[in-house]
């Protein structure tokens, strides 16, 4: 059995990674998916949160992904995310402002002007970006 697998993470705009990794932790809709070499085939939905992985060299990395699909097959893991950002691309002040806006919109639920699903999705995305950016600062 191999000690690595290929991890590919892409959005409609760009590919963020395509490398050999030892392990990956990917946010799924039903919880965290831990992937190691030799993982059984899998097709699932990606949630919002931190995608963490360890390169073959032992170097650890984190990015934030939002929605999409994951496919695991023959030691290749493909994450086709609706959107994704590397931690160093997150502007903390901008993420905090987005979270405040999303919280304010969610507070107006029940009015005709607020779409519940959009408000909650924006809040979830802002929370994931903030959590990832703050954990990277530690």
N, CA, C and O atoms as a MOPAC input file, in Angstrom:
PM7 MOZYME 1SCF
protein

 N      0.84200 1    -1.18100 1     0.00000 1
 C      0.00000 1     0.00000 1     0.00000 1
 C      0.88700 1     1.24400 1     0.00000 1
 O      1.88200 1     1.30700 1     0.72200 1
 N      0.52400 1     2.21300 1    -0.80100 1
 C      1.27600 1     3.47200 1    -0.90000 1
 C      1.14600 1     4.25700 1     0.40100 1
 O      0.18700 1     4.08100 1     1.15200 1
 N      2.13100 1     5.13100 1     0.66000 1
 C      2.05400 1     5.95700 1     1.86500 1
 C      1.55900 1     7.37500 1     1.55200 1
 O      1.49900 1     8.22400 1     2.44200 1
 N      1.20600 1     7.62700 1     0.28900 1
 C      0.64300 1     8.92700 1    -0.09800 1
 C     -0.48700 1     8.70200 1    -1.10000 1
 O     -0.66100 1     7.60900 1    -1.63800 1
 N     -1.23900 1     9.76100 1    -1.33100 1
 C     -2.25000 1     9.77700 1    -2.38100 1
 C     -2.23000 1    11.16200 1    -2.99800 1
 O     -1.66300 1    12.09100 1    -2.42300 1
 N     -2.83300 1    11.30600 1    -4.14600 1
 C     -2.86800 1    12.59700 1    -4.83700 1
 C     -4.10200 1    13.36700 1    -4.38800 1
 O     -5.21900 1    12.85200 1    -4.43600 1
 N     -3.88900 1    14.61900 1    -3.94700 1
 C     -4.98100 1    15.51200 1    -3.56600 1
 C     -5.06800 1    16.63000 1    -4.59200 1
 O     -4.09300 1    17.33600 1    -4.84800 1
 N     -6.24100 1    16.77600 1    -5.16600 1
 C     -6.50000 1    17.86100 1    -6.11300 1
 C     -7.67200 1    18.67900 1    -5.58300 1
 O     -8.74200 1    18.13500 1    -5.30700 1
 N     -7.47100 1    19.97500 1    -5.44400 1
 C     -8.53600 1    20.87900 1    -5.01300 1
 C     -8.65200 1    21.96100 1    -6.07000 1
 O     -7.68100 1    22.65000 1    -6.38300 1
 N     -9.85300 1    22.10300 1    -6.61600 1
 C    -10.07800 1    23.09300 1    -7.66400 1
 C    -11.43000 1    23.76500 1    -7.46400 1
 O    -12.34800 1    23.20400 1    -6.86600 1
 N    -11.51900 1    24.98100 1    -7.98200 1
 C    -12.77000 1    25.72800 1    -8.05500 1
 C    -13.03700 1    25.97900 1    -9.53800 1
 O    -12.20200 1    25.63000 1   -10.37200 1
 N    -14.16600 1    26.56800 1    -9.88200 1
 C    -14.37500 1    26.89900 1   -11.29500 1
 C    -13.32000 1    27.86500 1   -11.85200 1
 O    -13.10000 1    27.91800 1   -13.06200 1
 N    -12.67300 1    28.62600 1   -10.96300 1
 C    -11.69700 1    29.62500 1   -11.40800 1
 C    -10.25600 1    29.13700 1   -11.46600 1
 O     -9.47400 1    29.61400 1   -12.28900 1
 N     -9.88900 1    28.17200 1   -10.58500 1
 C     -8.47000 1    27.80600 1   -10.49400 1
 C     -8.27300 1    26.48700 1    -9.75600 1
 O     -9.16000 1    25.99400 1    -9.06000 1
 N     -7.07100 1    25.93500 1    -9.93700 1
 C     -6.67000 1    24.76900 1    -9.16300 1
 C     -5.78100 1    25.25800 1    -8.03100 1
 O     -4.82600 1    25.99900 1    -8.26600 1
 N     -6.08900 1    24.84500 1    -6.79400 1
 C     -5.32700 1    25.28400 1    -5.63600 1
 C     -4.22300 1    24.31700 1    -5.26000 1
 O     -3.17400 1    24.73800 1    -4.77400 1
 N     -4.43800 1    23.04000 1    -5.47400 1
 C     -3.40500 1    22.04500 1    -5.16300 1
 C     -3.58400 1    20.83200 1    -6.06700 1
 O     -4.69600 1    20.49400 1    -6.47200 1
 N     -2.49000 1    20.20200 1    -6.36500 1
 C     -2.44800 1    18.94200 1    -7.09200 1
 C     -1.14200 1    18.26500 1    -6.72100 1
 O     -0.18800 1    18.28000 1    -7.49800 1
 N     -1.09500 1    17.66300 1    -5.52200 1
 C      0.16400 1    17.12300 1    -4.99700 1
 C     -0.04600 1    15.82000 1    -4.24900 1
 O     -1.17300 1    15.44400 1    -3.92800 1
 N      1.05700 1    15.13700 1    -3.97800 1
 C      1.03900 1    13.92900 1    -3.15500 1
 C      0.95300 1    14.33800 1    -1.69200 1
 O      1.72600 1    15.18000 1    -1.23300 1
 N      0.02000 1    13.74700 1    -0.96200 1
 C     -0.15800 1    14.05300 1     0.45400 1
 C     -0.23500 1    12.75700 1     1.26100 1
 O     -0.54300 1    11.69000 1     0.72900 1
 N      0.05300 1    12.87700 1     2.55400 1
 C     -0.01500 1    11.72600 1     3.45700 1
 C     -1.41000 1    11.53800 1     4.03200 1
 O     -1.86200 1    10.41400 1     4.25000 1
 N     -2.08900 1    12.66400 1     4.27500 1
 C     -3.41700 1    12.63000 1     4.88500 1
 C     -4.13700 1    13.92700 1     4.57600 1
 O     -3.52100 1    14.94500 1     4.26200 1
 N     -5.46500 1    13.86700 1     4.67200 1
 C     -6.28000 1    15.06800 1     4.46800 1
 C     -7.51600 1    14.97300 1     5.34400 1
 O     -8.03100 1    13.88600 1     5.60800 1
 N     -7.97600 1    16.12400 1     5.78700 1
 C     -9.21500 1    16.23500 1     6.54900 1
 C    -10.07800 1    17.25100 1     5.81300 1
 O     -9.69900 1    18.41200 1     5.66100 1
 N    -11.24100 1    16.80000 1     5.36000 1
 C    -12.07400 1    17.60400 1     4.47100 1
 C    -13.45700 1    17.76600 1     5.09200 1
 O    -14.05700 1    16.78400 1     5.52800 1
 N    -13.97400 1    19.01000 1     5.13900 1
 C    -15.30700 1    19.19300 1     5.72200 1
 C    -16.39300 1    18.65900 1     4.78600 1
 O    -16.51700 1    19.10300 1     3.64500 1
 N    -17.16400 1    17.71500 1     5.28000 1
 C    -18.30400 1    17.19700 1     4.54400 1
 C    -19.58000 1    17.76900 1     5.14200 1
 O    -19.54900 1    18.37800 1     6.21100 1
 N    -20.68900 1    17.57900 1     4.46600 1
 C    -21.95200 1    18.08100 1     5.00200 1
 C    -22.32900 1    17.39700 1     6.30500 1
 O    -22.93200 1    18.01100 1     7.18600 1
 N    -21.96800 1    16.11300 1     6.42700 1
 C    -22.33000 1    15.35800 1     7.62800 1
 C    -21.19700 1    15.31400 1     8.65100 1
 O    -21.31000 1    14.61200 1     9.65700 1
 N    -20.12300 1    16.03600 1     8.42100 1
 C    -18.99600 1    16.04400 1     9.34700 1
 C    -17.67000 1    15.95200 1     8.61200 1
 O    -17.61400 1    15.97300 1     7.38200 1
 N    -16.61400 1    15.85000 1     9.39000 1
 C    -15.24800 1    15.83200 1     8.86900 1
 C    -14.93900 1    14.48200 1     8.22200 1
 O    -15.26000 1    13.43300 1     8.77900 1
 N    -14.31800 1    14.51500 1     7.04700 1
 C    -13.89700 1    13.29300 1     6.35500 1
 C    -12.39000 1    13.16700 1     6.47700 1
 O    -11.65300 1    14.01000 1     5.96400 1
 N    -11.92600 1    12.12900 1     7.14700 1
 C    -10.49900 1    11.86400 1     7.26200 1
 C    -10.07800 1    10.91800 1     6.14600 1
 O    -10.63200 1     9.82700 1     6.00800 1
 N     -9.10300 1    11.33400 1     5.35600 1
 C     -8.67400 1    10.54100 1     4.21100 1
 C     -7.20900 1    10.14500 1     4.38600 1
 O     -6.34900 1    10.98400 1     4.65200 1
 N     -6.94900 1     8.85600 1     4.23200 1
 C     -5.59300 1     8.29900 1     4.26400 1
 C     -5.37800 1     7.48800 1     2.98600 1
 O     -6.34600 1     7.16600 1     2.29600 1
 N     -4.13200 1     7.15400 1     2.65900 1
 C     -3.89400 1     6.32500 1     1.47700 1
 C     -4.70600 1     5.02300 1     1.55700 1
 O     -4.85600 1     4.43800 1     2.63000 1
 N     -5.21900 1     4.58800 1     0.41500 1
 C     -5.99000 1     3.34900 1     0.37100 1
 C     -7.44400 1     3.51200 1     0.77200 1
 O     -8.14700 1     2.51500 1     0.94000 1
 N     -7.91700 1     4.75200 1     0.93200 1
 C     -9.30400 1     4.99100 1     1.33100 1
 C    -10.26500 1     4.35500 1     0.32600 1
 O     -9.98900 1     4.32500 1    -0.87300 1
 N    -11.37100 1     3.85900 1     0.81200 1
 C    -12.39900 1     3.27100 1    -0.05300 1
 C    -12.97800 1     4.33700 1    -0.97700 1
 O    -12.98900 1     5.51700 1    -0.62800 1
 N    -13.45500 1     3.93600 1    -2.14600 1
 C    -14.08300 1     4.90300 1    -3.05000 1
 C    -15.23300 1     5.63100 1    -2.35600 1
 O    -15.95900 1     5.06200 1    -1.54100 1
 N    -15.36800 1     6.90000 1    -2.70600 1
 C    -16.35200 1     7.74500 1    -2.02900 1
 C    -16.75100 1     8.88600 1    -2.94900 1
 O    -15.92600 1     9.42100 1    -3.69000 1
 N    -18.01300 1     9.24800 1    -2.89500 1
 C    -18.50400 1    10.44400 1    -3.56600 1
 C    -19.39600 1    11.14200 1    -2.56300 1
 O    -20.33000 1    10.53700 1    -2.03800 1
 N    -19.12000 1    12.41600 1    -2.28900 1
 C    -19.90700 1    13.12300 1    -1.28600 1
 C    -19.90300 1    14.61700 1    -1.49400 1
 O    -19.22800 1    15.14100 1    -2.38000 1
 N    -20.66900 1    15.29300 1    -0.66100 1
 C    -20.76100 1    16.75000 1    -0.73200 1
 C    -19.79900 1    17.39900 1     0.25600 1
 O    -19.62800 1    16.93300 1     1.38200 1
 N    -19.18500 1    18.47000 1    -0.18700 1
 C    -18.27100 1    19.24100 1     0.65200 1
 C    -19.08000 1    20.29600 1     1.40000 1
 O    -19.96400 1    20.93200 1     0.82500 1
 N    -18.77600 1    20.47600 1     2.67100 1
 C    -19.41500 1    21.51100 1     3.46800 1
 C    -18.57800 1    22.78200 1     3.44900 1
 O    -17.79600 1    23.00800 1     2.52600 1
 N    -18.74500 1    23.59700 1     4.46100 1
 C    -17.95300 1    24.82000 1     4.60400 1
 C    -17.01800 1    24.63900 1     5.78100 1
 O    -17.45000 1    24.26100 1     6.87000 1
 N    -15.72800 1    24.90600 1     5.56900 1
 C    -14.78700 1    24.79800 1     6.66800 1
 C    -13.36100 1    24.61600 1     6.20800 1
 O    -13.02400 1    24.84000 1     5.04600 1
 N    -12.52800 1    24.20400 1     7.15100 1
 C    -11.10500 1    24.05800 1     6.89700 1
 C    -10.79800 1    22.70000 1     6.27000 1
 O    -11.23700 1    21.65900 1     6.75900 1
 N    -10.04600 1    22.73200 1     5.19100 1
 C     -9.50500 1    21.52700 1     4.56700 1
 C     -8.03200 1    21.51800 1     4.95300 1
 O     -7.26900 1    22.40000 1     4.55900 1
 N     -7.64000 1    20.50700 1     5.73300 1
 C     -6.25300 1    20.40200 1     6.18900 1
 C     -5.60100 1    19.19800 1     5.52500 1
 O     -6.24400 1    18.17000 1     5.31200 1
 N     -4.31100 1    19.33400 1     5.20000 1
 C     -3.59700 1    18.22500 1     4.58100 1
 C     -2.12200 1    18.29600 1     4.93200 1
 O     -1.58900 1    19.35800 1     5.25500 1
 N     -1.47300 1    17.13100 1     4.85900 1
 C     -0.03800 1    17.01600 1     5.11600 1
 C      0.63100 1    16.51300 1     3.84200 1
 O      0.31300 1    15.43300 1     3.34400 1
 N      1.55400 1    17.30700 1     3.32800 1
 C      2.28500 1    16.92100 1     2.12100 1
 C      3.15700 1    15.69800 1     2.39700 1
 O      3.38800 1    15.34000 1     3.55200 1
 N      3.63400 1    15.06500 1     1.33800 1
 C      4.53200 1    13.91800 1     1.46500 1
 C      5.78400 1    14.29600 1     2.25400 1
 O      6.38900 1    13.43800 1     2.89600 1
 N      6.18000 1    15.57000 1     2.21400 1
 C      7.36500 1    16.05600 1     2.93500 1
 C      7.10800 1    16.24300 1     4.42800 1
 O      8.04700 1    16.46400 1     5.19200 1
 N      5.83300 1    16.15500 1     4.85700 1
 C      5.48200 1    16.36600 1     6.25500 1
 C      4.96800 1    17.76400 1     6.53700 1
 O      4.49100 1    18.03400 1     7.63900 1
 N      5.05700 1    18.64900 1     5.57300 1
 C      4.59900 1    20.03200 1     5.73200 1
 C      3.07100 1    20.07200 1     5.77700 1
 O      2.40200 1    19.49300 1     4.92100 1
 N      2.52300 1    20.76600 1     6.78900 1
 C      1.06900 1    20.84600 1     6.97500 1
 C      0.52900 1    22.14200 1     6.37500 1
 O      1.16200 1    23.19400 1     6.46300 1
 N     -0.66100 1    22.04700 1     5.76100 1
 C     -1.30100 1    23.19600 1     5.13300 1
 C     -2.79700 1    23.19800 1     5.44100 1
 O     -3.38600 1    22.16600 1     5.76400 1
 N     -3.38800 1    24.37700 1     5.33300 1
 C     -4.82100 1    24.53400 1     5.53800 1
 C     -5.37100 1    25.50500 1     4.51100 1
 O     -4.71700 1    26.48000 1     4.14100 1
 N     -6.58500 1    25.22200 1     4.05700 1
 C     -7.31600 1    26.16400 1     3.21300 1
 C     -8.77600 1    26.09100 1     3.63700 1
 O     -9.17000 1    25.19600 1     4.38400 1
 N     -9.56400 1    27.02300 1     3.16400 1
 C    -10.99200 1    27.03900 1     3.47300 1
 C    -11.73900 1    26.71900 1     2.18800 1
 O    -11.45700 1    27.29100 1     1.13500 1
 N    -12.70900 1    25.78600 1     2.28600 1
 C    -13.52400 1    25.41900 1     1.13400 1
 C    -14.99300 1    25.63600 1     1.46300 1
 O    -15.40800 1    25.57800 1     2.62100 1
 N    -15.76400 1    25.88600 1     0.42000 1
 C    -17.19300 1    26.14300 1     0.57600 1
 C    -17.96900 1    25.38400 1    -0.48200 1
 O    -17.92600 1    25.73800 1    -1.66000 1
 N    -18.67400 1    24.35100 1    -0.07300 1
 C    -19.54800 1    23.61200 1    -0.97000 1
 C    -18.81400 1    22.89200 1    -2.07900 1
 O    -17.62200 1    23.10300 1    -2.30200 1
 N    -19.54800 1    22.04000 1    -2.76700 1
 C    -18.98700 1    21.31800 1    -3.88800 1
 C    -19.03700 1    19.81500 1    -3.66300 1
 O    -19.88100 1    19.31100 1    -2.92200 1
 N    -18.12000 1    19.11000 1    -4.31400 1
 C    -18.10700 1    17.64900 1    -4.29800 1
 C    -16.71800 1    17.10700 1    -4.01300 1
 O    -15.70800 1    17.73200 1    -4.33500 1
 N    -16.69100 1    15.92800 1    -3.40100 1
 C    -15.43900 1    15.20600 1    -3.19400 1
 C    -15.58100 1    13.83000 1    -3.83800 1
 O    -16.61500 1    13.17300 1    -3.72200 1
 N    -14.53000 1    13.42100 1    -4.50900 1
 C    -14.47000 1    12.08600 1    -5.08900 1
 C    -13.16800 1    11.44800 1    -4.62400 1
 O    -12.09500 1    12.03600 1    -4.75500 1
 N    -13.27100 1    10.24300 1    -4.08200 1
 C    -12.09600 1     9.46100 1    -3.68900 1
 C    -12.12300 1     8.18800 1    -4.51100 1
 O    -13.10500 1     7.44700 1    -4.47500 1
 N    -11.04700 1     7.92300 1    -5.25800 1
 C    -10.98700 1     6.72900 1    -6.09000 1
 C     -9.53900 1     6.45300 1    -6.48200 1
 O     -8.84900 1     7.33200 1    -6.99700 1
 N     -9.08800 1     5.23800 1    -6.23700 1
 C     -7.73500 1     4.80700 1    -6.63500 1
 C     -6.63500 1     5.74700 1    -6.15900 1
 O     -5.77800 1     6.14600 1    -6.94700 1
 N     -6.65000 1     6.10300 1    -4.88700 1
 C     -5.64000 1     6.97900 1    -4.28300 1
 C     -5.54500 1     8.35200 1    -4.95500 1
 O     -4.48100 1     8.97000 1    -4.98200 1
 N     -6.66500 1     8.81200 1    -5.49000 1
 C     -6.78300 1    10.19100 1    -5.97700 1
 C     -8.01200 1    10.79100 1    -5.30100 1
 O     -9.10700 1    10.23200 1    -5.36500 1
 N     -7.81300 1    11.93600 1    -4.65200 1
 C     -8.90600 1    12.64200 1    -3.99100 1
 C     -9.09800 1    13.95400 1    -4.72300 1
 O     -8.19300 1    14.78600 1    -4.78100 1
 N    -10.29200 1    14.13100 1    -5.28500 1
 C    -10.61000 1    15.36800 1    -6.01200 1
 C    -11.68000 1    16.11800 1    -5.24300 1
 O    -12.74700 1    15.58100 1    -4.94600 1
 N    -11.37700 1    17.36700 1    -4.92800 1
 C    -12.34500 1    18.25200 1    -4.30100 1
 C    -12.67200 1    19.32700 1    -5.32600 1
 O    -11.81000 1    20.12200 1    -5.70200 1
 N    -13.90700 1    19.34500 1    -5.77000 1
 C    -14.37900 1    20.35100 1    -6.71300 1
 C    -15.26200 1    21.29900 1    -5.90800 1
 O    -16.46000 1    21.06800 1    -5.74600 1
 N    -14.65300 1    22.35800 1    -5.41300 1
 C    -15.32400 1    23.28200 1    -4.49700 1
 C    -15.97600 1    24.43700 1    -5.25200 1
 O    -15.48200 1    24.88200 1    -6.28800 1
 N    -17.09200 1    24.91000 1    -4.70800 1
 C    -17.71800 1    26.10400 1    -5.27300 1
 C    -16.77200 1    27.28700 1    -5.14900 1
 O    -16.64100 1    28.09300 1    -6.07000 1
 N    -16.11000 1    27.38100 1    -3.98800 1
 C    -15.06100 1    28.37600 1    -3.80200 1
 C    -14.09800 1    27.86800 1    -2.74200 1
 O    -14.45500 1    27.03600 1    -1.90800 1
 N    -12.87700 1    28.37800 1    -2.78300 1
 C    -11.83800 1    27.96500 1    -1.83600 1
 C    -10.79100 1    29.06800 1    -1.75800 1
 O    -10.56500 1    29.80600 1    -2.71700 1
 N    -10.16200 1    29.16000 1    -0.59700 1
 C     -9.10500 1    30.15500 1    -0.38000 1
 C     -8.00100 1    29.54000 1     0.44700 1
 O     -8.25600 1    28.76600 1     1.37000 1
 N     -6.77800 1    29.88600 1     0.11300 1
 C     -5.65400 1    29.54000 1     0.98100 1
 C     -5.71700 1    30.48500 1     2.18100 1
 O     -6.22200 1    31.60200 1     2.07500 1
 N     -5.20700 1    30.03100 1     3.30800 1
 C     -5.26300 1    30.82300 1     4.53300 1
 C     -4.61100 1    32.18800 1     4.35200 1
 O     -5.12600 1    33.19200 1     4.84500 1
 N     -3.48200 1    32.23200 1     3.65000 1
 C     -2.77800 1    33.51000 1     3.49200 1
 C     -3.51200 1    34.48100 1     2.56500 1
 O     -3.11200 1    35.63900 1     2.44800 1
 N     -4.57400 1    34.02700 1     1.90800 1
 C     -5.36900 1    34.90000 1     1.04700 1
 C     -6.53500 1    35.55400 1     1.78300 1
 O     -7.20600 1    36.42600 1     1.23200 1
 N     -6.77500 1    35.13800 1     3.02000 1
 C     -7.90800 1    35.67100 1     3.77800 1
 C     -7.52200 1    36.97600 1     4.44500 1
 O     -6.54500 1    37.03800 1     5.19200 1
 N     -8.28800 1    38.00900 1     4.17500 1
 C     -8.12500 1    39.31400 1     4.81400 1
 C     -8.99500 1    39.29200 1     6.06900 1
 O    -10.22300 1    39.30700 1     5.97700 1
 N     -8.35400 1    39.25600 1     7.24700 1
 C     -9.07000 1    39.10500 1     8.50600 1
 C    -10.08500 1    40.22300 1     8.73000 1
 O    -11.21200 1    39.95100 1     9.14500 1
 N     -9.71200 1    41.46700 1     8.46600 1
 C    -10.63500 1    42.59100 1     8.66600 1
 C    -11.85000 1    42.45500 1     7.75200 1
 O    -12.98100 1    42.70800 1     8.16700 1
 N    -11.61000 1    42.05800 1     6.52000 1
 C    -12.71300 1    41.88300 1     5.57500 1
 C    -13.61500 1    40.72300 1     5.99900 1
 O    -14.83600 1    40.80600 1     5.86900 1
 N    -13.01600 1    39.64500 1     6.50400 1
 C    -13.79100 1    38.49600 1     6.96900 1
 C    -14.64500 1    38.86600 1     8.17700 1
 O    -15.79300 1    38.43500 1     8.28300 1
 N    -14.08500 1    39.66700 1     9.09300 1
 C    -14.85600 1    40.11300 1    10.25500 1
 C    -16.02100 1    41.00300 1     9.83900 1
 O    -17.11400 1    40.89700 1    10.39500 1
 N    -15.79400 1    41.87100 1     8.87300 1
 C    -16.86900 1    42.74100 1     8.37900 1
 C    -17.96000 1    41.91600 1     7.70000 1
 O    -19.14500 1    42.20700 1     7.86300 1
 N    -17.57300 1    40.88900 1     6.93900 1
 C    -18.54900 1    40.02700 1     6.27600 1
 C    -19.37000 1    39.25800 1     7.29900 1
 O    -20.57300 1    39.07100 1     7.11600 1
 N    -18.73000 1    38.81100 1     8.37500 1
 C    -19.44800 1    38.09800 1     9.42500 1
 C    -20.44700 1    39.03500 1    10.10700 1
 O    -21.58300 1    38.64200 1    10.37400 1
 N    -20.03400 1    40.26000 1    10.38800 1
 C    -20.94000 1    41.22500 1    11.03300 1
 C    -22.15200 1    41.50900 1    10.13700 1
 O    -23.28000 1    41.57400 1    10.62500 1
 N    -21.92400 1    41.67700 1     8.83800 1
 C    -23.03300 1    41.89900 1     7.90000 1
 C    -23.97300 1    40.70600 1     7.86600 1
 O    -25.19400 1    40.86400 1     7.87800 1
 N    -23.39200 1    39.50600 1     7.82300 1
 C    -24.21000 1    38.29200 1     7.76400 1
 C    -25.02600 1    38.13000 1     9.03900 1
 O    -26.18800 1    37.72600 1     8.98900 1
 N    -24.42600 1    38.44000 1    10.17100 1
 C    -25.14900 1    38.34700 1    11.44400 1
 C    -26.28600 1    39.34500 1    11.50600 1
 O    -27.37500 1    39.04300 1    11.99600 1
 N    -26.01900 1    40.53900 1    11.00300 1
 C    -27.05900 1    41.57300 1    10.99000 1
 C    -28.21700 1    41.14700 1    10.08900 1
 O    -29.38000 1    41.33300 1    10.44700 1
 N    -27.91000 1    40.58100 1     8.92800 1
 C    -28.96100 1    40.10100 1     8.01800 1
 C    -29.74900 1    38.96500 1     8.65000 1
 O    -30.97400 1    38.91800 1     8.53500 1
 N    -29.05400 1    38.05000 1     9.31700 1
 C    -29.73700 1    36.92600 1     9.96000 1
 C    -30.64300 1    37.42700 1    11.08200 1
 O    -31.66300 1    36.80500 1    11.37700 1
 N    -30.28000 1    38.54000 1    11.70400 1
 C    -31.10800 1    39.12800 1    12.76000 1
 C    -32.40200 1    39.71100 1    12.23400 1
 O    -33.33500 1    39.94700 1    13.00200 1
 N    -32.47000 1    39.94600 1    10.93100 1
 C    -33.69600 1    40.49500 1    10.32400 1
 C    -34.57800 1    39.39900 1     9.74500 1
 O    -35.49900 1    39.68900 1     8.98100 1
 N    -34.31300 1    38.15100 1    10.09400 1
 C    -35.12500 1    37.05500 1     9.57200 1
 C    -36.58200 1    37.28800 1     9.92700 1
 O    -36.90600 1    37.81900 1    10.99000 1
 N    -37.42500 1    36.89200 1     9.04600 1
 C    -38.85900 1    37.11200 1     9.25900 1
 C    -39.36900 1    38.30400 1     8.46700 1
 O    -40.57600 1    38.45400 1     8.27600 1
 N    -38.45900 1    39.15300 1     8.00600 1
 C    -38.88700 1    40.24900 1     7.14500 1
 C    -38.88900 1    39.74200 1     5.71700 1
 O    -38.20900 1    38.76400 1     5.40200 1
 N    -39.62200 1    40.37600 1     4.87700 1
 C    -39.72100 1    39.94200 1     3.48200 1
 C    -38.42200 1    40.15000 1     2.71500 1
 O    -38.23300 1    39.55700 1     1.65300 1
 N    -37.52700 1    40.98300 1     3.23400 1
 C    -36.31900 1    41.34000 1     2.49100 1
 C    -35.17200 1    40.36000 1     2.68900 1
 O    -34.15600 1    40.46800 1     2.00300 1
 N    -35.30500 1    39.39900 1     3.61600 1
 C    -34.19200 1    38.51400 1     3.93400 1
 C    -34.50500 1    37.08700 1     3.48500 1
 O    -35.52400 1    36.51600 1     3.87200 1
 N    -33.63300 1    36.52900 1     2.67800 1
 C    -33.71200 1    35.13900 1     2.24700 1
 C    -32.96900 1    34.31000 1     3.29000 1
 O    -31.75300 1    34.43800 1     3.43200 1
 N    -33.68200 1    33.47300 1     4.01000 1
 C    -33.11100 1    32.70000 1     5.11900 1
 C    -31.90500 1    31.87900 1     4.68600 1
 O    -30.85900 1    31.92800 1     5.33200 1
 N    -32.04000 1    31.13300 1     3.61300 1
 C    -30.93800 1    30.27000 1     3.17000 1
 C    -29.70000 1    31.08300 1     2.82500 1
 O    -28.59300 1    30.70400 1     3.20800 1
 N    -29.85900 1    32.18000 1     2.11700 1
 C    -28.70700 1    33.02000 1     1.75400 1
 C    -28.05700 1    33.62500 1     2.98500 1
 O    -26.83000 1    33.66700 1     3.08200 1
 N    -28.86500 1    34.09300 1     3.92800 1
 C    -28.32300 1    34.71300 1     5.14200 1
 C    -27.52400 1    33.70800 1     5.96100 1
 O    -26.43000 1    34.01800 1     6.43100 1
 N    -28.06600 1    32.50300 1     6.13300 1
 C    -27.36900 1    31.48800 1     6.91600 1
 C    -26.12000 1    30.98500 1     6.19700 1
 O    -25.10500 1    30.71200 1     6.83800 1
 N    -26.18500 1    30.86000 1     4.88100 1
 C    -25.01600 1    30.43200 1     4.10800 1
 C    -23.89900 1    31.47000 1     4.19800 1
 O    -22.73200 1    31.11400 1     4.36200 1
 N    -24.24900 1    32.74600 1     4.09100 1
 C    -23.24400 1    33.81100 1     4.20400 1
 C    -22.60800 1    33.80600 1     5.58700 1
 O    -21.40500 1    34.02500 1     5.72700 1
 N    -23.42000 1    33.55600 1     6.60400 1
 C    -22.90200 1    33.51800 1     7.96900 1
 C    -21.95500 1    32.33200 1     8.15800 1
 O    -20.90900 1    32.46900 1     8.79300 1
 N    -22.31800 1    31.16900 1     7.61000 1
 C    -21.47600 1    29.96800 1     7.71700 1
 C    -20.13600 1    30.18800 1     7.00700 1
 O    -19.08700 1    29.81000 1     7.52700 1
 N    -20.17500 1    30.79600 1     5.82600 1
 C    -18.94600 1    31.06300 1     5.07900 1
 C    -18.04400 1    32.03100 1     5.84400 1
 O    -16.83600 1    31.81900 1     5.94500 1
 N    -18.64100 1    33.09100 1     6.37700 1
 C    -17.85800 1    34.08200 1     7.12500 1
 C    -17.24600 1    33.45700 1     8.37600 1
 O    -16.09600 1    33.74200 1     8.71100 1
 N    -17.99900 1    32.61600 1     9.06500 1
 C    -17.47900 1    31.95100 1    10.26300 1
 C    -16.30400 1    31.04400 1     9.91300 1
 O    -15.29700 1    31.03400 1    10.62100 1
 N    -16.42400 1    30.28900 1     8.83700 1
 C    -15.34500 1    29.38000 1     8.43000 1
 C    -14.07200 1    30.16700 1     8.08100 1
 O    -12.97100 1    29.77600 1     8.46800 1
 N    -14.23000 1    31.26100 1     7.35800 1
 C    -13.07500 1    32.08400 1     6.98700 1
 C    -12.41500 1    32.66800 1     8.24100 1
 O    -11.19000 1    32.65800 1     8.36400 1
 N    -13.22800 1    33.17400 1     9.16500 1
 C    -12.69000 1    33.76000 1    10.39800 1
 C    -11.95800 1    32.72000 1    11.23200 1
 O    -10.84600 1    32.96200 1    11.70100 1
 N    -12.58300 1    31.56200 1    11.41600 1
 C    -11.95300 1    30.50700 1    12.23500 1
 C    -10.61300 1    30.09100 1    11.64000 1
 O     -9.63400 1    29.93000 1    12.36900 1
 N    -10.56300 1    29.91900 1    10.33700 1
 C     -9.31500 1    29.48800 1     9.68500 1
 C     -8.24300 1    30.56300 1     9.80200 1
 O     -7.08900 1    30.26100 1    10.10800 1
 N     -8.61700 1    31.81400 1     9.55800 1
 C     -7.65100 1    32.90800 1     9.62800 1
 C     -7.11600 1    33.08200 1    11.03600 1
 O     -5.92300 1    33.32300 1    11.21900 1
 N     -7.98400 1    32.96300 1    12.03600 1
 C     -7.54600 1    33.12200 1    13.42800 1
 C     -6.67800 1    31.96300 1    13.88500 1
 O     -5.72600 1    32.16600 1    14.63800 1
 N     -6.99300 1    30.74300 1    13.44000 1
 C     -6.16200 1    29.60300 1    13.84700 1
 C     -4.78000 1    29.68900 1    13.19100 1
 O     -3.79900 1    29.20800 1    13.75700 1
 N     -4.69500 1    30.28800 1    12.02200 1
 C     -3.40300 1    30.43300 1    11.35700 1
 C     -2.53100 1    31.47300 1    12.04700 1
 O     -1.30600 1    31.41800 1    11.94200 1
 N     -3.14000 1    32.41200 1    12.74700 1
 C     -2.38100 1    33.45800 1    13.44400 1
 C     -1.73200 1    32.93100 1    14.71900 1
 O     -0.78300 1    33.53000 1    15.22400 1
 N     -2.23600 1    31.81500 1    15.24300 1
 C     -1.70000 1    31.28400 1    16.50300 1
 C     -0.36800 1    30.65300 1    16.32500 1
 O      0.21500 1    30.16000 1    17.29000 1

